[in-house]
Amino acid sequence: MTQRNTWQRERVRDALAGARGFVSAQSLHAALRDDNTGIGLATVYRALAGLAASGEADSLQSPEGEALYRACSMTGHHHHLICRSCGLTIEIEATAVEQWARETAARHGFRDAEHVVDIFGLCESCAAKQS
């Protein structure tokens, strides 16, 4: 199902593009509310889901289980390095992970397997601050 390109979706897309790192729908909604857009939380969720489905946004679960979103700069399948402290996110290709996933699935008789790999840690800057 294709989503219509409404002004609300455009505002959510713009707000997501301006966000640093991954953000929750609630955080994005708060920023839009502060700008007096009148966009409701349900609309933000729908727009983010549509952007993620179309490949315009990355979506992942935080270690706490919350859905987080970020404007996608890399096309195609990729993974992320994410700083738990500041949210810095680096998109990475992981050829070894791709090969491991295919081989593991095949070894167990699975076909058309998909996977998600995101690595959470501290970026160099945040690690230096903690030292």
GROMACS .gro file of N, CA and C in nm:
model
  393
    1MET      N    1   0.084  -0.119   0.000
    1MET     CA    2   0.000   0.000   0.000
    1MET      C    3   0.088   0.125   0.000
    2THR      N    4   0.067   0.213  -0.094
    2THR     CA    5   0.144   0.336  -0.104
    2THR      C    6   0.077   0.445  -0.022
    3GLN      N    7   0.159   0.516   0.056
    3GLN     CA    8   0.105   0.626   0.134
    3GLN      C    9   0.101   0.752   0.049
    4ARG      N   10  -0.003   0.830   0.074
    4ARG     CA   11  -0.012   0.960   0.005
    4ARG      C   12   0.096   1.051   0.061
    5ASN      N   13   0.143   1.140  -0.021
    5ASN     CA   14   0.244   1.236   0.021
    5ASN      C   15   0.174   1.362   0.071
    6THR      N   16   0.135   1.362   0.197
    6THR     CA   17   0.063   1.474   0.256
    6THR      C   18   0.161   1.574   0.318
    7TRP      N   19   0.110   1.691   0.354
    7TRP     CA   20   0.196   1.790   0.418
    7TRP      C   21   0.244   1.739   0.553
    8GLN      N   22   0.161   1.659   0.622
    8GLN     CA   23   0.201   1.604   0.751
    8GLN      C   24   0.319   1.508   0.734
    9ARG      N   25   0.310   1.423   0.635
    9ARG     CA   26   0.419   1.328   0.608
    9ARG      C   27   0.547   1.403   0.572
   10GLU      N   28   0.534   1.510   0.494
   10GLU     CA   29   0.650   1.592   0.458
   10GLU      C   30   0.713   1.655   0.582
   11ARG      N   31   0.630   1.704   0.674
   11ARG     CA   32   0.683   1.764   0.798
   11ARG      C   33   0.754   1.660   0.884
   12VAL      N   34   0.698   1.538   0.891
   12VAL     CA   35   0.762   1.430   0.966
   12VAL      C   36   0.895   1.395   0.899
   13ARG      N   37   0.896   1.384   0.765
   13ARG     CA   38   1.019   1.355   0.691
   13ARG      C   39   1.124   1.462   0.718
   14ASP      N   40   1.085   1.588   0.712
   14ASP     CA   41   1.179   1.697   0.737
   14ASP      C   42   1.232   1.695   0.880
   15ALA      N   43   1.144   1.670   0.976
   15ALA     CA   44   1.186   1.666   1.116
   15ALA      C   45   1.282   1.549   1.139
   16LEU      N   46   1.255   1.437   1.076
   16LEU     CA   47   1.342   1.321   1.090
   16LEU      C   48   1.479   1.349   1.029
   17ALA      N   49   1.480   1.414   0.914
   17ALA     CA   50   1.606   1.448   0.847
   17ALA      C   51   1.690   1.543   0.933
   18GLY      N   52   1.624   1.628   1.011
   18GLY     CA   53   1.696   1.723   1.095
   18GLY      C   54   1.736   1.667   1.231
   19ALA      N   55   1.690   1.549   1.264
   19ALA     CA   56   1.721   1.488   1.394
   19ALA      C   57   1.862   1.430   1.393
   20ARG      N   58   1.924   1.429   1.509
   20ARG     CA   59   2.058   1.370   1.522
   20ARG      C   60   2.043   1.225   1.566
   21GLY      N   61   2.087   1.135   1.483
   21GLY     CA   62   2.080   0.994   1.518
   21GLY      C   63   1.937   0.941   1.515
   22PHE      N   64   1.917   0.829   1.582
   22PHE     CA   65   1.786   0.766   1.588
   22PHE      C   66   1.700   0.836   1.693
   23VAL      N   67   1.571   0.853   1.662
   23VAL     CA   68   1.478   0.917   1.755
   23VAL      C   69   1.350   0.835   1.762
   24SER      N   70   1.281   0.847   1.874
   24SER     CA   71   1.153   0.779   1.891
   24SER      C   72   1.042   0.862   1.827
   25ALA      N   73   0.930   0.798   1.801
   25ALA     CA   74   0.814   0.869   1.748
   25ALA      C   75   0.769   0.976   1.846
   26GLN      N   76   0.778   0.946   1.976
   26GLN     CA   77   0.736   1.042   2.078
   26GLN      C   78   0.826   1.166   2.076
   27SER      N   79   0.956   1.146   2.062
   27SER     CA   80   1.049   1.260   2.056
   27SER      C   81   1.023   1.346   1.934
   28LEU      N   82   1.001   1.280   1.821
   28LEU     CA   83   0.974   1.354   1.698
   28LEU      C   84   0.842   1.429   1.710
   29HIS      N   85   0.742   1.365   1.769
   29HIS     CA   86   0.612   1.430   1.789
   29HIS      C   87   0.627   1.552   1.879
   30ALA      N   88   0.707   1.541   1.985
   30ALA     CA   89   0.728   1.654   2.076
   30ALA      C   90   0.790   1.773   2.001
   31ALA      N   91   0.888   1.744   1.914
   31ALA     CA   92   0.950   1.851   1.836
   31ALA      C   93   0.850   1.915   1.741
   32LEU      N   94   0.766   1.834   1.678
   32LEU     CA   95   0.664   1.888   1.588
   32LEU      C   96   0.558   1.967   1.666
   33ARG      N   97   0.525   1.920   1.785
   33ARG     CA   98   0.428   1.991   1.870
   33ARG      C   99   0.485   2.127   1.911
   34ASP      N  100   0.615   2.130   1.944
   34ASP     CA  101   0.680   2.256   1.982
   34ASP      C  102   0.679   2.356   1.867
   35ASP      N  103   0.673   2.305   1.744
   35ASP     CA  104   0.665   2.392   1.626
   35ASP      C  105   0.521   2.427   1.590
   36ASN      N  106   0.425   2.386   1.676
   36ASN     CA  107   0.283   2.415   1.654
   36ASN      C  108   0.231   2.365   1.520
   37THR      N  109   0.268   2.242   1.484
   37THR     CA  110   0.223   2.188   1.356
   37THR      C  111   0.082   2.131   1.364
   38GLY      N  112   0.038   2.092   1.483
   38GLY     CA  113  -0.093   2.030   1.497
   38GLY      C  114  -0.094   1.884   1.453
   39ILE      N  115   0.022   1.827   1.427
   39ILE     CA  116   0.030   1.687   1.384
   39ILE      C  117   0.020   1.597   1.507
   40GLY      N  118  -0.071   1.500   1.502
   40GLY     CA  119  -0.092   1.410   1.614
   40GLY      C  120   0.009   1.297   1.618
   41LEU      N  121   0.020   1.234   1.734
   41LEU     CA  122   0.114   1.124   1.753
   41LEU      C  123   0.084   1.007   1.660
   42ALA      N  124  -0.044   0.974   1.641
   42ALA     CA  125  -0.080   0.863   1.552
   42ALA      C  126  -0.034   0.891   1.409
   43THR      N  127  -0.043   1.016   1.366
   43THR     CA  128   0.003   1.054   1.232
   43THR      C  129   0.153   1.039   1.221
   44VAL      N  130   0.226   1.074   1.327
   44VAL     CA  131   0.372   1.059   1.328
   44VAL      C  132   0.407   0.911   1.315
   45TYR      N  133   0.340   0.825   1.392
   45TYR     CA  134   0.365   0.681   1.383
   45TYR      C  135   0.339   0.628   1.243
   46ARG      N  136   0.227   0.667   1.183
   46ARG     CA  137   0.194   0.621   1.047
   46ARG      C  138   0.296   0.669   0.946
   47ALA      N  139   0.335   0.795   0.957
   47ALA     CA  140   0.433   0.851   0.863
   47ALA      C  141   0.568   0.781   0.877
   48LEU      N  142   0.612   0.757   1.000
   48LEU     CA  143   0.740   0.689   1.022
   48LEU      C  144   0.736   0.546   0.969
   49ALA      N  145   0.626   0.477   0.992
   49ALA     CA  146   0.612   0.340   0.940
   49ALA      C  147   0.619   0.340   0.788
   50GLY      N  148   0.554   0.436   0.726
   50GLY     CA  149   0.557   0.446   0.580
   50GLY      C  150   0.695   0.480   0.527
   51LEU      N  151   0.764   0.571   0.594
   51LEU     CA  152   0.900   0.607   0.553
   51LEU      C  153   0.994   0.488   0.567
   52ALA      N  154   0.978   0.412   0.675
   52ALA     CA  155   1.062   0.293   0.695
   52ALA      C  156   1.031   0.188   0.589
   53ALA      N  157   0.904   0.167   0.558
   53ALA     CA  158   0.864   0.067   0.459
   53ALA      C  159   0.915   0.103   0.319
   54SER      N  160   0.923   0.231   0.290
   54SER     CA  161   0.968   0.275   0.157
   54SER      C  162   1.120   0.285   0.147
   55GLY      N  163   1.191   0.265   0.258
   55GLY     CA  164   1.337   0.274   0.256
   55GLY      C  165   1.390   0.414   0.279
   56GLU      N  166   1.301   0.510   0.305
   56GLU     CA  167   1.345   0.647   0.330
   56GLU      C  168   1.393   0.667   0.473
   57ALA      N  169   1.362   0.571   0.561
   57ALA     CA  170   1.403   0.580   0.701
   57ALA      C  171   1.448   0.442   0.747
   58ASP      N  172   1.545   0.443   0.837
   58ASP     CA  173   1.586   0.321   0.904
   58ASP      C  174   1.504   0.309   1.031
   59SER      N  175   1.475   0.187   1.069
   59SER     CA  176   1.402   0.160   1.192
   59SER      C  177   1.475   0.051   1.267
   60LEU      N  178   1.485   0.066   1.397
   60LEU     CA  179   1.546  -0.038   1.480
   60LEU      C  180   1.486  -0.032   1.618
   61GLN      N  181   1.516  -0.134   1.697
   61GLN     CA  182   1.474  -0.135   1.836
   61GLN      C  183   1.593  -0.103   1.922
   62SER      N  184   1.573  -0.013   2.018
   62SER     CA  185   1.678   0.019   2.113
   62SER      C  186   1.700  -0.102   2.204
   63PRO      N  187   1.810  -0.104   2.279
   63PRO     CA  188   1.830  -0.214   2.374
   63PRO      C  189   1.714  -0.226   2.474
   64GLU      N  190   1.641  -0.117   2.496
   64GLU     CA  191   1.526  -0.118   2.587
   64GLU      C  192   1.397  -0.162   2.518
   65GLY      N  193   1.402  -0.185   2.386
   65GLY     CA  194   1.286  -0.233   2.312
   65GLY      C  195   1.202  -0.125   2.246
   66GLU      N  196   1.245   0.000   2.252
   66GLU     CA  197   1.168   0.109   2.192
   66GLU      C  198   1.202   0.120   2.043
   67ALA      N  199   1.100   0.143   1.960
   67ALA     CA  200   1.122   0.163   1.817
   67ALA      C  201   1.184   0.300   1.794
   68LEU      N  202   1.293   0.303   1.718
   68LEU     CA  203   1.363   0.427   1.687
   68LEU      C  204   1.376   0.440   1.536
   69TYR      N  205   1.380   0.565   1.489
   69TYR     CA  206   1.383   0.592   1.345
   69TYR      C  207   1.490   0.695   1.314
   70ARG      N  208   1.538   0.691   1.189
   70ARG     CA  209   1.638   0.785   1.142
   70ARG      C  210   1.627   0.797   0.992
   71ALA      N  211   1.646   0.916   0.940
   71ALA     CA  212   1.646   0.933   0.795
   71ALA      C  213   1.758   0.849   0.737
   72CYS      N  214   1.729   0.776   0.633
   72CYS     CA  215   1.824   0.682   0.575
   72CYS      C  216   1.909   0.752   0.471
   73SER      N  217   2.041   0.735   0.482
   73SER     CA  218   2.128   0.794   0.381
   73SER      C  219   2.187   0.688   0.289
   74MET      N  220   2.185   0.562   0.331
   74MET     CA  221   2.240   0.453   0.251
   74MET      C  222   2.124   0.371   0.195
   75THR      N  223   2.129   0.340   0.067
   75THR     CA  224   2.023   0.258   0.009
   75THR      C  225   2.063   0.112   0.018
   76GLY      N  226   1.965   0.026   0.015
   76GLY     CA  227   1.991  -0.116   0.022
   76GLY      C  228   2.014  -0.163   0.165
   77HIS      N  229   2.035  -0.291   0.178
   77HIS     CA  230   2.052  -0.353   0.310
   77HIS      C  231   2.183  -0.308   0.373
   78HIS      N  232   2.177  -0.267   0.499
   78HIS     CA  233   2.297  -0.226   0.571
   78HIS      C  234   2.274  -0.240   0.721
   79HIS      N  235   2.378  -0.215   0.796
   79HIS     CA  236   2.374  -0.227   0.941
   79HIS      C  237   2.422  -0.095   1.002
   80HIS      N  238   2.416  -0.087   1.136
   80HIS     CA  239   2.450   0.038   1.203
   80HIS      C  240   2.542   0.016   1.322
   81LEU      N  241   2.631   0.111   1.345
   81LEU     CA  242   2.704   0.126   1.470
   81LEU      C  243   2.637   0.245   1.538
   82ILE      N  244   2.591   0.228   1.662
   82ILE     CA  245   2.512   0.331   1.728
   82ILE      C  246   2.570   0.359   1.866
   83CYS      N  247   2.600   0.485   1.894
   83CYS     CA  248   2.650   0.524   2.026
   83CYS      C  249   2.534   0.530   2.124
   84ARG      N  250   2.548   0.455   2.234
   84ARG     CA  251   2.444   0.454   2.337
   84ARG      C  252   2.434   0.586   2.410
   85SER      N  253   2.539   0.667   2.406
   85SER     CA  254   2.539   0.792   2.481
   85SER      C  255   2.487   0.911   2.399
   86CYS      N  256   2.548   0.937   2.283
   86CYS     CA  257   2.512   1.057   2.206
   86CYS      C  258   2.423   1.027   2.086
   87GLY      N  259   2.407   0.900   2.050
   87GLY     CA  260   2.321   0.864   1.937
   87GLY      C  261   2.389   0.868   1.801
   88LEU      N  262   2.519   0.902   1.797
   88LEU     CA  263   2.591   0.900   1.670
   88LEU      C  264   2.568   0.765   1.603
   89THR      N  265   2.535   0.768   1.475
   89THR     CA  266   2.507   0.645   1.402
   89THR      C  267   2.589   0.643   1.274
   90ILE      N  268   2.653   0.531   1.250
   90ILE     CA  269   2.732   0.511   1.129
   90ILE      C  270   2.673   0.392   1.055
   91GLU      N  271   2.638   0.413   0.930
   91GLU     CA  272   2.587   0.304   0.848
   91GLU      C  273   2.705   0.225   0.794
   92ILE      N  274   2.694   0.093   0.806
   92ILE     CA  275   2.805   0.007   0.762
   92ILE      C  276   2.753  -0.108   0.677
   93GLU      N  277   2.838  -0.156   0.589
   93GLU     CA  278   2.815  -0.281   0.519
   93GLU      C  279   2.893  -0.386   0.596
   94ALA      N  280   2.840  -0.505   0.602
   94ALA     CA  281   2.905  -0.611   0.679
   94ALA      C  282   2.902  -0.741   0.599
   95THR      N  283   2.995  -0.752   0.507
   95THR     CA  284   2.999  -0.867   0.418
   95THR      C  285   3.010  -0.998   0.496
   96ALA      N  286   3.092  -1.001   0.601
   96ALA     CA  287   3.108  -1.123   0.680
   96ALA      C  288   2.976  -1.162   0.747
   97VAL      N  289   2.899  -1.064   0.794
   97VAL     CA  290   2.770  -1.091   0.857
   97VAL      C  291   2.673  -1.147   0.753
   98GLU      N  292   2.673  -1.089   0.634
   98GLU     CA  293   2.583  -1.136   0.528
   98GLU      C  294   2.613  -1.282   0.494
   99GLN      N  295   2.740  -1.313   0.479
   99GLN     CA  296   2.778  -1.451   0.446
   99GLN      C  297   2.740  -1.545   0.559
  100TRP      N  298   2.769  -1.506   0.684
  100TRP     CA  299   2.733  -1.589   0.800
  100TRP      C  300   2.582  -1.613   0.805
  101ALA      N  301   2.501  -1.511   0.781
  101ALA     CA  302   2.356  -1.524   0.787
  101ALA      C  303   2.306  -1.622   0.680
  102ARG      N  304   2.357  -1.609   0.557
  102ARG     CA  305   2.316  -1.700   0.449
  102ARG      C  306   2.356  -1.844   0.482
  103GLU      N  307   2.479  -1.863   0.526
  103GLU     CA  308   2.528  -1.997   0.556
  103GLU      C  309   2.454  -2.060   0.674
  104THR      N  310   2.429  -1.982   0.777
  104THR     CA  311   2.358  -2.033   0.894
  104THR      C  312   2.215  -2.072   0.857
  105ALA      N  313   2.149  -1.989   0.782
  105ALA     CA  314   2.012  -2.020   0.739
  105ALA      C  315   2.010  -2.148   0.654
  106ALA      N  316   2.101  -2.155   0.558
  106ALA     CA  317   2.105  -2.273   0.469
  106ALA      C  318   2.137  -2.400   0.547
  107ARG      N  319   2.228  -2.392   0.641
  107ARG     CA  320   2.266  -2.508   0.722
  107ARG      C  321   2.146  -2.564   0.798
  108HIS      N  322   2.051  -2.479   0.830
  108HIS     CA  323   1.932  -2.521   0.904
  108HIS      C  324   1.809  -2.537   0.814
  109GLY      N  325   1.832  -2.535   0.682
  109GLY     CA  326   1.725  -2.558   0.588
  109GLY      C  327   1.635  -2.438   0.562
  110PHE      N  328   1.677  -2.318   0.602
  110PHE     CA  329   1.597  -2.197   0.580
  110PHE      C  330   1.632  -2.136   0.445
  111ARG      N  331   1.529  -2.081   0.381
  111ARG     CA  332   1.545  -2.010   0.254
  111ARG      C  333   1.485  -1.871   0.270
  112ASP      N  334   1.531  -1.779   0.188
  112ASP     CA  335   1.479  -1.641   0.190
  112ASP      C  336   1.488  -1.580   0.330
  113ALA      N  337   1.594  -1.610   0.402
  113ALA     CA  338   1.610  -1.558   0.538
  113ALA      C  339   1.649  -1.410   0.535
  114GLU      N  340   1.603  -1.338   0.633
  114GLU     CA  341   1.639  -1.197   0.650
  114GLU      C  342   1.695  -1.180   0.790
  115HIS      N  343   1.766  -1.070   0.812
  115HIS     CA  344   1.825  -1.045   0.943
  115HIS      C  345   1.840  -0.896   0.967
  116VAL      N  346   1.859  -0.862   1.094
  116VAL     CA  347   1.887  -0.725   1.136
  116VAL      C  348   2.003  -0.731   1.233
  117VAL      N  349   2.106  -0.653   1.206
  117VAL     CA  350   2.221  -0.646   1.296
  117VAL      C  351   2.253  -0.500   1.321
  118ASP      N  352   2.244  -0.459   1.445
  118ASP     CA  353   2.282  -0.325   1.486
  118ASP      C  354   2.376  -0.340   1.605
  119ILE      N  355   2.484  -0.265   1.605
  119ILE     CA  356   2.584  -0.274   1.710
  119ILE      C  357   2.578  -0.148   1.795
  120PHE      N  358   2.551  -0.166   1.924
  120PHE     CA  359   2.544  -0.054   2.018
  120PHE      C  360   2.671  -0.049   2.101
  121GLY      N  361   2.725   0.067   2.121
  121GLY     CA  362   2.846   0.086   2.201
  121GLY      C  363   2.864   0.233   2.230
  122LEU      N  364   2.986   0.271   2.263
  122LEU     CA  365   3.019   0.411   2.285
  122LEU      C  366   3.112   0.457   2.174
  123CYS      N  367   3.081   0.570   2.114
  123CYS     CA  368   3.169   0.625   2.011
  123CYS      C  369   3.299   0.670   2.078
  124GLU      N  370   3.396   0.698   1.997
  124GLU     CA  371   3.529   0.737   2.048
  124GLU      C  372   3.520   0.859   2.140
  125SER      N  373   3.441   0.958   2.102
  125SER     CA  374   3.429   1.081   2.179
  125SER      C  375   3.364   1.055   2.316
  126CYS      N  376   3.254   0.980   2.318
  126CYS     CA  377   3.184   0.950   2.443
  126CYS      C  378   3.269   0.861   2.534
  127ALA      N  379   3.341   0.766   2.474
  127ALA     CA  380   3.428   0.679   2.552
  127ALA      C  381   3.538   0.760   2.618
  128ALA      N  382   3.594   0.860   2.545
  128ALA     CA  383   3.700   0.944   2.601
  128ALA      C  384   3.648   1.028   2.718
  129LYS      N  385   3.523   1.074   2.707
  129LYS     CA  386   3.463   1.153   2.816
  129LYS      C  387   3.444   1.071   2.941
  130GLN      N  388   3.418   0.940   2.924
  130GLN     CA  389   3.395   0.852   3.040
  130GLN      C  390   3.525   0.807   3.105
  131SER      N  391   3.637   0.820   3.034
  131SER     CA  392   3.765   0.776   3.088
  131SER      C  393   3.824   0.875   3.185
   0.00000   0.00000   0.00000
